[in-house]
């Protein structure tokens, strides 16, 4: 009984220590979610204005390489944004599952798929299964910067502009996680190139300009040259937002996972405490029985000797 009681007490101590760690990780993740949301809000005005400018340019130019779809696409690149660290619940697993579904769909359409990976978790998943990765980036998924997005965007745009016979691709898709709320994060895929310009919502336009008509842009030296300069920045900005969304989603998923782990640890401590109390009571009962039995034996021996 004593050995069993020591086992329960040791498990209680280790579980309490683990609960302290998971609680601390939950608080850290909560703080980082706020920072990621602030970064996305700070980048919002630029994203809205560049979207409006590119929309106006796209209405003037229809034969730009980044806007023109291939008649017979045969190769597609898929950018998958996962995390560098674990303990984030099903965050990376959901993204990888969405990437597998998209890859299967593209292959059914007769397209060769090239995978570009962001995050150590996704890279480890693919390498363990001997799946090829065209290029990968690591070490910044928790705190992405615009420079990281520019590096990724430059590599993808260069691949898109190259001819397929020289290793280029006809399409580029981005698989990431959208931050909906602290409780909801949704993995999804969007096509980044050829570009499908999405104008801002009507409510956003009214908030920015009221009832005034949309501005009439004048382009110098020409709409084509302005589009050449703006489209790469627009694509980079979309990747940057995907990284920011993934960062916030990762922290939200980690916060939820760590909160669940902390709650489970506290429940386990309670259950182990009850088991330890039962073991202690059984030990005391056994000791009392031995004492009473010994006293009875002594009484019987004393009565026999008389």
PDB file of C-alpha atoms in Angstrom:
ATOM      1  CA  UNK A   1       0.000   0.000   0.000  1.00  0.00           C
ATOM      2  CA  UNK A   2       2.780   2.424   0.871  1.00  0.00           C
ATOM      3  CA  UNK A   3       4.435   1.914  -2.520  1.00  0.00           C
ATOM      4  CA  UNK A   4       1.146   2.567  -4.309  1.00  0.00           C
ATOM      5  CA  UNK A   5       0.596   5.764  -2.337  1.00  0.00           C
ATOM      6  CA  UNK A   6       4.084   6.996  -3.266  1.00  0.00           C
ATOM      7  CA  UNK A   7       3.320   6.349  -6.928  1.00  0.00           C
ATOM      8  CA  UNK A   8       0.139   8.434  -6.742  1.00  0.00           C
ATOM      9  CA  UNK A   9       1.904  11.306  -4.980  1.00  0.00           C
ATOM     10  CA  UNK A  10       4.714  11.277  -7.541  1.00  0.00           C
ATOM     11  CA  UNK A  11       2.212  11.408 -10.407  1.00  0.00           C
ATOM     12  CA  UNK A  12       0.366  14.282  -8.713  1.00  0.00           C
ATOM     13  CA  UNK A  13       3.591  16.304  -8.434  1.00  0.00           C
ATOM     14  CA  UNK A  14       4.564  15.694 -12.062  1.00  0.00           C
ATOM     15  CA  UNK A  15       1.064  16.509 -13.325  1.00  0.00           C
ATOM     16  CA  UNK A  16       0.991  19.769 -11.367  1.00  0.00           C
ATOM     17  CA  UNK A  17       4.358  20.730 -12.859  1.00  0.00           C
ATOM     18  CA  UNK A  18       3.058  19.993 -16.359  1.00  0.00           C
ATOM     19  CA  UNK A  19      -0.064  22.069 -15.674  1.00  0.00           C
ATOM     20  CA  UNK A  20       2.116  25.051 -14.761  1.00  0.00           C
ATOM     21  CA  UNK A  21       3.962  24.733 -18.085  1.00  0.00           C
ATOM     22  CA  UNK A  22       0.809  24.442 -20.187  1.00  0.00           C
ATOM     23  CA  UNK A  23      -0.760  27.379 -18.323  1.00  0.00           C
ATOM     24  CA  UNK A  24       2.286  29.531 -19.070  1.00  0.00           C
ATOM     25  CA  UNK A  25       2.190  28.532 -22.760  1.00  0.00           C
ATOM     26  CA  UNK A  26      -1.507  29.415 -22.871  1.00  0.00           C
ATOM     27  CA  UNK A  27      -0.784  32.925 -21.561  1.00  0.00           C
ATOM     28  CA  UNK A  28       2.103  33.419 -24.006  1.00  0.00           C
ATOM     29  CA  UNK A  29      -0.074  32.335 -26.943  1.00  0.00           C
ATOM     30  CA  UNK A  30      -2.821  34.749 -25.854  1.00  0.00           C
ATOM     31  CA  UNK A  31      -0.353  37.639 -25.887  1.00  0.00           C
ATOM     32  CA  UNK A  32       0.985  36.703 -29.319  1.00  0.00           C
ATOM     33  CA  UNK A  33      -2.506  36.479 -30.797  1.00  0.00           C
ATOM     34  CA  UNK A  34      -3.042  40.124 -29.895  1.00  0.00           C
ATOM     35  CA  UNK A  35       0.245  41.125 -31.535  1.00  0.00           C
ATOM     36  CA  UNK A  36      -0.603  39.220 -34.724  1.00  0.00           C
ATOM     37  CA  UNK A  37      -4.035  40.851 -34.899  1.00  0.00           C
ATOM     38  CA  UNK A  38      -2.493  44.289 -34.464  1.00  0.00           C
ATOM     39  CA  UNK A  39      -0.024  43.579 -37.276  1.00  0.00           C
ATOM     40  CA  UNK A  40      -2.880  42.586 -39.589  1.00  0.00           C
ATOM     41  CA  UNK A  41      -4.859  45.718 -38.673  1.00  0.00           C
ATOM     42  CA  UNK A  42      -1.820  47.928 -39.291  1.00  0.00           C
ATOM     43  CA  UNK A  43      -1.353  46.435 -42.755  1.00  0.00           C
ATOM     44  CA  UNK A  44      -5.058  46.713 -43.602  1.00  0.00           C
ATOM     45  CA  UNK A  45      -5.148  50.266 -45.086  1.00  0.00           C
ATOM     46  CA  UNK A  46      -2.300  49.526 -47.494  1.00  0.00           C
ATOM     47  CA  UNK A  47      -3.938  46.260 -48.556  1.00  0.00           C
ATOM     48  CA  UNK A  48      -7.249  47.991 -49.295  1.00  0.00           C
ATOM     49  CA  UNK A  49      -5.712  50.789 -51.331  1.00  0.00           C
ATOM     50  CA  UNK A  50      -3.430  48.551 -53.395  1.00  0.00           C
ATOM     51  CA  UNK A  51      -6.430  46.297 -54.109  1.00  0.00           C
ATOM     52  CA  UNK A  52      -8.377  49.285 -55.426  1.00  0.00           C
ATOM     53  CA  UNK A  53      -5.465  50.470 -57.535  1.00  0.00           C
ATOM     54  CA  UNK A  54      -4.844  47.033 -59.032  1.00  0.00           C
ATOM     55  CA  UNK A  55      -8.574  46.649 -59.726  1.00  0.00           C
ATOM     56  CA  UNK A  56      -8.553  49.915 -61.672  1.00  0.00           C
ATOM     57  CA  UNK A  57      -5.438  48.862 -63.578  1.00  0.00           C
ATOM     58  CA  UNK A  58      -6.801  45.412 -64.381  1.00  0.00           C
ATOM     59  CA  UNK A  59      -9.856  47.018 -65.986  1.00  0.00           C
ATOM     60  CA  UNK A  60      -7.506  48.870 -68.379  1.00  0.00           C
ATOM     61  CA  UNK A  61      -5.077  46.008 -69.134  1.00  0.00           C
ATOM     62  CA  UNK A  62      -6.198  42.515 -70.058  1.00  0.00           C
ATOM     63  CA  UNK A  63      -3.099  40.854 -71.529  1.00  0.00           C
ATOM     64  CA  UNK A  64      -0.668  41.099 -68.612  1.00  0.00           C
ATOM     65  CA  UNK A  65       1.222  37.815 -67.884  1.00  0.00           C
ATOM     66  CA  UNK A  66       0.014  37.729 -64.272  1.00  0.00           C
ATOM     67  CA  UNK A  67      -3.605  38.154 -65.375  1.00  0.00           C
ATOM     68  CA  UNK A  68      -3.646  35.780 -68.350  1.00  0.00           C
ATOM     69  CA  UNK A  69      -4.672  32.178 -67.844  1.00  0.00           C
ATOM     70  CA  UNK A  70      -2.966  29.427 -69.799  1.00  0.00           C
ATOM     71  CA  UNK A  71      -5.165  27.683 -72.348  1.00  0.00           C
ATOM     72  CA  UNK A  72      -3.895  24.263 -71.273  1.00  0.00           C
ATOM     73  CA  UNK A  73      -2.337  24.437 -67.774  1.00  0.00           C
ATOM     74  CA  UNK A  74      -0.091  21.474 -67.027  1.00  0.00           C
ATOM     75  CA  UNK A  75       1.900  22.507 -63.937  1.00  0.00           C
ATOM     76  CA  UNK A  76       0.766  24.075 -60.670  1.00  0.00           C
ATOM     77  CA  UNK A  77       2.622  25.265 -57.587  1.00  0.00           C
ATOM     78  CA  UNK A  78       1.071  24.912 -54.128  1.00  0.00           C
ATOM     79  CA  UNK A  79       2.348  27.073 -51.256  1.00  0.00           C
ATOM     80  CA  UNK A  80       1.530  25.388 -47.917  1.00  0.00           C
ATOM     81  CA  UNK A  81       1.794  27.501 -44.735  1.00  0.00           C
ATOM     82  CA  UNK A  82       2.231  25.414 -41.566  1.00  0.00           C
ATOM     83  CA  UNK A  83       3.964  26.091 -38.233  1.00  0.00           C
ATOM     84  CA  UNK A  84       7.540  25.778 -37.014  1.00  0.00           C
ATOM     85  CA  UNK A  85       6.549  24.448 -33.585  1.00  0.00           C
ATOM     86  CA  UNK A  86       4.101  21.901 -32.269  1.00  0.00           C
ATOM     87  CA  UNK A  87       1.651  21.917 -29.351  1.00  0.00           C
ATOM     88  CA  UNK A  88      -0.837  23.815 -31.518  1.00  0.00           C
ATOM     89  CA  UNK A  89      -3.582  21.248 -31.729  1.00  0.00           C
ATOM     90  CA  UNK A  90      -4.661  20.316 -35.242  1.00  0.00           C
ATOM     91  CA  UNK A  91      -3.378  23.547 -36.830  1.00  0.00           C
ATOM     92  CA  UNK A  92      -0.724  22.042 -39.124  1.00  0.00           C
ATOM     93  CA  UNK A  93      -2.691  18.807 -39.618  1.00  0.00           C
ATOM     94  CA  UNK A  94      -5.705  20.692 -41.002  1.00  0.00           C
ATOM     95  CA  UNK A  95      -3.530  22.665 -43.422  1.00  0.00           C
ATOM     96  CA  UNK A  96      -1.743  19.541 -44.634  1.00  0.00           C
ATOM     97  CA  UNK A  97      -5.080  17.776 -45.082  1.00  0.00           C
ATOM     98  CA  UNK A  98      -6.350  20.692 -47.183  1.00  0.00           C
ATOM     99  CA  UNK A  99      -3.115  20.641 -49.208  1.00  0.00           C
ATOM    100  CA  UNK A 100      -3.531  16.907 -49.880  1.00  0.00           C
ATOM    101  CA  UNK A 101      -7.100  17.465 -51.098  1.00  0.00           C
ATOM    102  CA  UNK A 102      -6.003  20.296 -53.407  1.00  0.00           C
ATOM    103  CA  UNK A 103      -3.054  18.268 -54.718  1.00  0.00           C
ATOM    104  CA  UNK A 104      -5.331  15.336 -55.507  1.00  0.00           C
ATOM    105  CA  UNK A 105      -7.789  17.627 -57.308  1.00  0.00           C
ATOM    106  CA  UNK A 106      -5.043  19.225 -59.414  1.00  0.00           C
ATOM    107  CA  UNK A 107      -3.620  15.848 -60.363  1.00  0.00           C
ATOM    108  CA  UNK A 108      -7.055  14.638 -61.394  1.00  0.00           C
ATOM    109  CA  UNK A 109      -7.108  17.642 -63.738  1.00  0.00           C
ATOM    110  CA  UNK A 110      -3.877  16.364 -65.307  1.00  0.00           C
ATOM    111  CA  UNK A 111      -1.544  18.904 -63.680  1.00  0.00           C
ATOM    112  CA  UNK A 112       1.858  18.261 -62.181  1.00  0.00           C
ATOM    113  CA  UNK A 113       2.044  19.704 -58.650  1.00  0.00           C
ATOM    114  CA  UNK A 114       5.113  21.395 -57.160  1.00  0.00           C
ATOM    115  CA  UNK A 115       4.981  21.950 -53.387  1.00  0.00           C
ATOM    116  CA  UNK A 116       6.450  25.013 -51.672  1.00  0.00           C
ATOM    117  CA  UNK A 117       6.473  24.701 -47.902  1.00  0.00           C
ATOM    118  CA  UNK A 118       6.492  27.246 -45.082  1.00  0.00           C
ATOM    119  CA  UNK A 119       7.147  25.865 -41.580  1.00  0.00           C
ATOM    120  CA  UNK A 120       9.148  22.993 -40.117  1.00  0.00           C
ATOM    121  CA  UNK A 121       6.090  20.885 -39.307  1.00  0.00           C
ATOM    122  CA  UNK A 122       4.962  20.665 -42.913  1.00  0.00           C
ATOM    123  CA  UNK A 123       8.502  20.045 -44.152  1.00  0.00           C
ATOM    124  CA  UNK A 124       8.986  17.222 -41.622  1.00  0.00           C
ATOM    125  CA  UNK A 125       5.627  15.700 -42.630  1.00  0.00           C
ATOM    126  CA  UNK A 126       6.600  15.632 -46.314  1.00  0.00           C
ATOM    127  CA  UNK A 127      10.171  14.431 -45.753  1.00  0.00           C
ATOM    128  CA  UNK A 128       9.029  11.573 -43.505  1.00  0.00           C
ATOM    129  CA  UNK A 129       6.779  10.374 -46.343  1.00  0.00           C
ATOM    130  CA  UNK A 130       9.424  10.956 -49.039  1.00  0.00           C
ATOM    131  CA  UNK A 131       7.349  13.621 -50.770  1.00  0.00           C
ATOM    132  CA  UNK A 132       9.327  16.139 -52.828  1.00  0.00           C
ATOM    133  CA  UNK A 133       9.460  19.793 -51.791  1.00  0.00           C
ATOM    134  CA  UNK A 134      10.480  22.335 -54.406  1.00  0.00           C
ATOM    135  CA  UNK A 135      11.520  24.978 -51.864  1.00  0.00           C
ATOM    136  CA  UNK A 136      10.922  25.614 -48.170  1.00  0.00           C
ATOM    137  CA  UNK A 137      11.131  28.464 -45.646  1.00  0.00           C
ATOM    138  CA  UNK A 138      11.402  28.072 -41.876  1.00  0.00           C
ATOM    139  CA  UNK A 139      11.863  29.986 -38.663  1.00  0.00           C
ATOM    140  CA  UNK A 140       9.409  32.892 -38.948  1.00  0.00           C
ATOM    141  CA  UNK A 141       5.879  31.473 -38.870  1.00  0.00           C
ATOM    142  CA  UNK A 142       5.163  32.932 -35.423  1.00  0.00           C
ATOM    143  CA  UNK A 143       6.396  36.428 -36.356  1.00  0.00           C
ATOM    144  CA  UNK A 144       6.298  36.866 -40.140  1.00  0.00           C
ATOM    145  CA  UNK A 145       7.486  40.092 -41.735  1.00  0.00           C
ATOM    146  CA  UNK A 146       6.925  41.697 -45.110  1.00  0.00           C
ATOM    147  CA  UNK A 147      10.488  40.770 -46.071  1.00  0.00           C
ATOM    148  CA  UNK A 148       9.619  37.091 -45.649  1.00  0.00           C
ATOM    149  CA  UNK A 149       6.527  37.525 -47.815  1.00  0.00           C
ATOM    150  CA  UNK A 150       8.587  39.338 -50.456  1.00  0.00           C
ATOM    151  CA  UNK A 151      11.103  36.506 -50.578  1.00  0.00           C
ATOM    152  CA  UNK A 152       8.370  33.910 -51.022  1.00  0.00           C
ATOM    153  CA  UNK A 153       6.450  36.044 -53.523  1.00  0.00           C
ATOM    154  CA  UNK A 154       9.548  36.687 -55.656  1.00  0.00           C
ATOM    155  CA  UNK A 155      10.297  32.963 -55.894  1.00  0.00           C
ATOM    156  CA  UNK A 156       6.704  32.126 -56.874  1.00  0.00           C
ATOM    157  CA  UNK A 157       6.313  34.961 -59.386  1.00  0.00           C
ATOM    158  CA  UNK A 158       9.620  34.034 -61.027  1.00  0.00           C
ATOM    159  CA  UNK A 159       8.385  30.476 -61.352  1.00  0.00           C
ATOM    160  CA  UNK A 160       5.071  31.655 -62.793  1.00  0.00           C
ATOM    161  CA  UNK A 161       6.670  33.903 -65.405  1.00  0.00           C
ATOM    162  CA  UNK A 162       9.018  31.126 -66.568  1.00  0.00           C
ATOM    163  CA  UNK A 163       7.954  28.810 -69.358  1.00  0.00           C
ATOM    164  CA  UNK A 164       6.707  25.376 -68.287  1.00  0.00           C
ATOM    165  CA  UNK A 165       9.307  23.736 -70.515  1.00  0.00           C
ATOM    166  CA  UNK A 166      11.954  25.473 -68.411  1.00  0.00           C
ATOM    167  CA  UNK A 167      10.481  24.450 -65.058  1.00  0.00           C
ATOM    168  CA  UNK A 168       7.818  27.144 -64.754  1.00  0.00           C
ATOM    169  CA  UNK A 169       4.220  26.741 -63.599  1.00  0.00           C
ATOM    170  CA  UNK A 170       0.831  27.815 -64.959  1.00  0.00           C
ATOM    171  CA  UNK A 171      -0.917  28.296 -61.597  1.00  0.00           C
ATOM    172  CA  UNK A 172      -0.018  29.132 -58.019  1.00  0.00           C
ATOM    173  CA  UNK A 173      -2.247  28.192 -55.089  1.00  0.00           C
ATOM    174  CA  UNK A 174      -1.871  29.145 -51.421  1.00  0.00           C
ATOM    175  CA  UNK A 175      -3.038  26.803 -48.646  1.00  0.00           C
ATOM    176  CA  UNK A 176      -3.205  28.507 -45.258  1.00  0.00           C
ATOM    177  CA  UNK A 177      -5.451  29.084 -42.243  1.00  0.00           C
ATOM    178  CA  UNK A 178      -7.884  31.975 -41.955  1.00  0.00           C
ATOM    179  CA  UNK A 179      -8.268  33.519 -38.509  1.00  0.00           C
ATOM    180  CA  UNK A 180     -12.004  33.882 -37.964  1.00  0.00           C
ATOM    181  CA  UNK A 181     -12.065  34.287 -34.187  1.00  0.00           C
ATOM    182  CA  UNK A 182     -10.323  33.093 -31.040  1.00  0.00           C
ATOM    183  CA  UNK A 183     -12.397  29.920 -31.237  1.00  0.00           C
ATOM    184  CA  UNK A 184     -12.557  29.382 -34.997  1.00  0.00           C
ATOM    185  CA  UNK A 185      -9.706  28.993 -37.487  1.00  0.00           C
ATOM    186  CA  UNK A 186     -10.475  27.706 -40.967  1.00  0.00           C
ATOM    187  CA  UNK A 187      -7.971  26.026 -43.298  1.00  0.00           C
ATOM    188  CA  UNK A 188      -8.534  26.779 -46.977  1.00  0.00           C
ATOM    189  CA  UNK A 189      -6.947  27.188 -50.394  1.00  0.00           C
ATOM    190  CA  UNK A 190      -7.028  30.132 -52.811  1.00  0.00           C
ATOM    191  CA  UNK A 191      -5.538  30.657 -56.245  1.00  0.00           C
ATOM    192  CA  UNK A 192      -2.975  33.446 -56.178  1.00  0.00           C
ATOM    193  CA  UNK A 193      -1.902  33.378 -59.836  1.00  0.00           C
ATOM    194  CA  UNK A 194      -3.191  33.945 -62.492  1.00  0.00           C
ATOM    195  CA  UNK A 195      -4.482  36.846 -60.505  1.00  0.00           C
ATOM    196  CA  UNK A 196      -8.145  37.166 -59.658  1.00  0.00           C
ATOM    197  CA  UNK A 197      -8.487  40.687 -58.311  1.00  0.00           C
ATOM    198  CA  UNK A 198     -11.029  40.904 -55.506  1.00  0.00           C
ATOM    199  CA  UNK A 199     -12.436  44.354 -54.857  1.00  0.00           C
ATOM    200  CA  UNK A 200     -13.236  45.459 -51.325  1.00  0.00           C
ATOM    201  CA  UNK A 201     -16.671  44.874 -49.849  1.00  0.00           C
ATOM    202  CA  UNK A 202     -19.300  47.568 -50.358  1.00  0.00           C
ATOM    203  CA  UNK A 203     -19.435  48.274 -46.623  1.00  0.00           C
ATOM    204  CA  UNK A 204     -15.651  48.822 -46.576  1.00  0.00           C
ATOM    205  CA  UNK A 205     -15.881  51.179 -49.545  1.00  0.00           C
ATOM    206  CA  UNK A 206     -18.624  53.204 -47.872  1.00  0.00           C
ATOM    207  CA  UNK A 207     -16.600  53.406 -44.673  1.00  0.00           C
ATOM    208  CA  UNK A 208     -13.566  54.658 -46.594  1.00  0.00           C
ATOM    209  CA  UNK A 209     -15.238  57.005 -49.092  1.00  0.00           C
ATOM    210  CA  UNK A 210     -18.817  57.473 -47.929  1.00  0.00           C
ATOM    211  CA  UNK A 211     -21.215  57.993 -50.804  1.00  0.00           C
ATOM    212  CA  UNK A 212     -18.573  59.580 -53.050  1.00  0.00           C
ATOM    213  CA  UNK A 213     -17.861  57.857 -56.387  1.00  0.00           C
ATOM    214  CA  UNK A 214     -14.733  55.767 -56.723  1.00  0.00           C
ATOM    215  CA  UNK A 215     -11.674  57.814 -57.686  1.00  0.00           C
ATOM    216  CA  UNK A 216     -10.720  58.054 -61.343  1.00  0.00           C
ATOM    217  CA  UNK A 217      -7.071  57.078 -61.625  1.00  0.00           C
ATOM    218  CA  UNK A 218      -4.661  58.585 -64.126  1.00  0.00           C
ATOM    219  CA  UNK A 219      -1.618  56.482 -64.890  1.00  0.00           C
ATOM    220  CA  UNK A 220       1.816  57.745 -65.791  1.00  0.00           C
ATOM    221  CA  UNK A 221       3.718  56.699 -67.786  1.00  0.00           C
ATOM    222  CA  UNK A 222       1.116  54.025 -68.706  1.00  0.00           C
ATOM    223  CA  UNK A 223      -1.318  51.566 -67.139  1.00  0.00           C
ATOM    224  CA  UNK A 224       0.789  48.642 -68.339  1.00  0.00           C
ATOM    225  CA  UNK A 225       3.958  49.875 -66.642  1.00  0.00           C
ATOM    226  CA  UNK A 226       2.080  50.756 -63.461  1.00  0.00           C
ATOM    227  CA  UNK A 227       0.591  47.272 -63.430  1.00  0.00           C
ATOM    228  CA  UNK A 228       4.067  45.769 -63.853  1.00  0.00           C
ATOM    229  CA  UNK A 229       5.113  47.568 -60.662  1.00  0.00           C
ATOM    230  CA  UNK A 230       1.965  47.006 -58.606  1.00  0.00           C
ATOM    231  CA  UNK A 231       1.057  43.383 -59.346  1.00  0.00           C
ATOM    232  CA  UNK A 232       4.141  41.810 -57.688  1.00  0.00           C
ATOM    233  CA  UNK A 233       3.497  43.990 -54.627  1.00  0.00           C
ATOM    234  CA  UNK A 234      -0.153  42.960 -54.627  1.00  0.00           C
ATOM    235  CA  UNK A 235       0.753  39.253 -54.745  1.00  0.00           C
ATOM    236  CA  UNK A 236       3.354  39.753 -52.019  1.00  0.00           C
ATOM    237  CA  UNK A 237       0.761  41.549 -49.904  1.00  0.00           C
ATOM    238  CA  UNK A 238      -1.673  38.650 -50.237  1.00  0.00           C
ATOM    239  CA  UNK A 239       1.042  36.227 -49.131  1.00  0.00           C
ATOM    240  CA  UNK A 240       1.899  38.538 -46.228  1.00  0.00           C
ATOM    241  CA  UNK A 241      -1.722  38.546 -45.085  1.00  0.00           C
ATOM    242  CA  UNK A 242      -1.836  34.769 -45.364  1.00  0.00           C
ATOM    243  CA  UNK A 243       1.256  34.572 -43.137  1.00  0.00           C
ATOM    244  CA  UNK A 244      -0.268  36.972 -40.595  1.00  0.00           C
ATOM    245  CA  UNK A 245      -3.549  35.052 -40.580  1.00  0.00           C
ATOM    246  CA  UNK A 246      -1.670  31.784 -40.155  1.00  0.00           C
ATOM    247  CA  UNK A 247       0.373  33.273 -37.310  1.00  0.00           C
ATOM    248  CA  UNK A 248      -2.730  34.412 -35.412  1.00  0.00           C
ATOM    249  CA  UNK A 249      -4.486  31.112 -36.128  1.00  0.00           C
ATOM    250  CA  UNK A 250      -1.486  29.144 -34.920  1.00  0.00           C
ATOM    251  CA  UNK A 251      -1.410  31.011 -31.613  1.00  0.00           C
ATOM    252  CA  UNK A 252      -5.173  30.686 -31.169  1.00  0.00           C
ATOM    253  CA  UNK A 253      -4.965  26.942 -31.821  1.00  0.00           C
ATOM    254  CA  UNK A 254      -2.038  26.644 -29.402  1.00  0.00           C
ATOM    255  CA  UNK A 255      -3.936  28.612 -26.757  1.00  0.00           C
ATOM    256  CA  UNK A 256      -6.941  26.307 -27.070  1.00  0.00           C
ATOM    257  CA  UNK A 257      -4.739  23.203 -26.955  1.00  0.00           C
ATOM    258  CA  UNK A 258      -2.820  24.409 -23.918  1.00  0.00           C
ATOM    259  CA  UNK A 259      -6.038  25.394 -22.111  1.00  0.00           C
ATOM    260  CA  UNK A 260      -7.449  21.926 -22.752  1.00  0.00           C
ATOM    261  CA  UNK A 261      -4.193  20.380 -21.523  1.00  0.00           C
ATOM    262  CA  UNK A 262      -4.273  22.500 -18.369  1.00  0.00           C
ATOM    263  CA  UNK A 263      -7.898  21.581 -17.665  1.00  0.00           C
ATOM    264  CA  UNK A 264      -7.152  17.896 -18.242  1.00  0.00           C
ATOM    265  CA  UNK A 265      -4.142  18.095 -15.916  1.00  0.00           C
ATOM    266  CA  UNK A 266      -6.251  19.665 -13.177  1.00  0.00           C
ATOM    267  CA  UNK A 267      -8.904  16.957 -13.588  1.00  0.00           C
ATOM    268  CA  UNK A 268      -6.201  14.300 -13.456  1.00  0.00           C
ATOM    269  CA  UNK A 269      -4.782  15.797 -10.246  1.00  0.00           C
ATOM    270  CA  UNK A 270      -8.248  15.590  -8.661  1.00  0.00           C
ATOM    271  CA  UNK A 271      -8.689  11.958  -9.701  1.00  0.00           C
ATOM    272  CA  UNK A 272      -5.211  11.042  -8.521  1.00  0.00           C
ATOM    273  CA  UNK A 273      -5.903  12.838  -5.232  1.00  0.00           C
ATOM    274  CA  UNK A 274      -8.998  10.709  -4.680  1.00  0.00           C
ATOM    275  CA  UNK A 275      -7.058   7.547  -5.503  1.00  0.00           C
ATOM    276  CA  UNK A 276      -4.261   8.622  -3.160  1.00  0.00           C
ATOM    277  CA  UNK A 277      -6.797   9.253  -0.374  1.00  0.00           C
ATOM    278  CA  UNK A 278      -8.343   5.834  -0.960  1.00  0.00           C
ATOM    279  CA  UNK A 279      -4.906   4.224  -0.868  1.00  0.00           C
ATOM    280  CA  UNK A 280      -4.071   6.115   2.329  1.00  0.00           C
ATOM    281  CA  UNK A 281      -7.369   5.070   3.924  1.00  0.00           C
ATOM    282  CA  UNK A 282      -6.761   1.472   2.914  1.00  0.00           C
ATOM    283  CA  UNK A 283      -3.276   1.666   4.406  1.00  0.00           C
ATOM    284  CA  UNK A 284      -4.611   3.104   7.690  1.00  0.00           C
ATOM    285  CA  UNK A 285      -7.349   0.476   7.811  1.00  0.00           C
ATOM    286  CA  UNK A 286      -4.789  -2.246   7.232  1.00  0.00           C
ATOM    287  CA  UNK A 287      -2.555  -0.861   9.997  1.00  0.00           C
ATOM    288  CA  UNK A 288      -5.494  -0.653  12.407  1.00  0.00           C
ATOM    289  CA  UNK A 289      -6.464  -4.220  11.563  1.00  0.00           C
ATOM    290  CA  UNK A 290      -2.920  -5.369  12.265  1.00  0.00           C
ATOM    291  CA  UNK A 291      -2.886  -3.469  15.596  1.00  0.00           C
ATOM    292  CA  UNK A 292      -6.254  -4.875  16.653  1.00  0.00           C
ATOM    293  CA  UNK A 293      -5.226  -8.345  15.549  1.00  0.00           C
ATOM    294  CA  UNK A 294      -1.984  -8.057  17.487  1.00  0.00           C
ATOM    295  CA  UNK A 295      -3.812  -6.823  20.594  1.00  0.00           C
ATOM    296  CA  UNK A 296      -6.278  -9.729  20.377  1.00  0.00           C
ATOM    297  CA  UNK A 297      -3.438 -12.168  20.018  1.00  0.00           C
ATOM    298  CA  UNK A 298      -1.700 -10.750  23.085  1.00  0.00           C
ATOM    299  CA  UNK A 299      -4.949 -10.852  25.082  1.00  0.00           C
ATOM    300  CA  UNK A 300      -5.510 -14.470  24.073  1.00  0.00           C
ATOM    301  CA  UNK A 301      -1.947 -15.387  24.992  1.00  0.00           C
ATOM    302  CA  UNK A 302      -2.256 -13.660  28.365  1.00  0.00           C
ATOM    303  CA  UNK A 303      -5.540 -15.442  29.127  1.00  0.00           C
ATOM    304  CA  UNK A 304      -4.040 -18.807  28.203  1.00  0.00           C
ATOM    305  CA  UNK A 305      -1.030 -18.345  30.448  1.00  0.00           C
ATOM    306  CA  UNK A 306      -3.286 -17.569  33.424  1.00  0.00           C
TER     307      UNK A 306
END
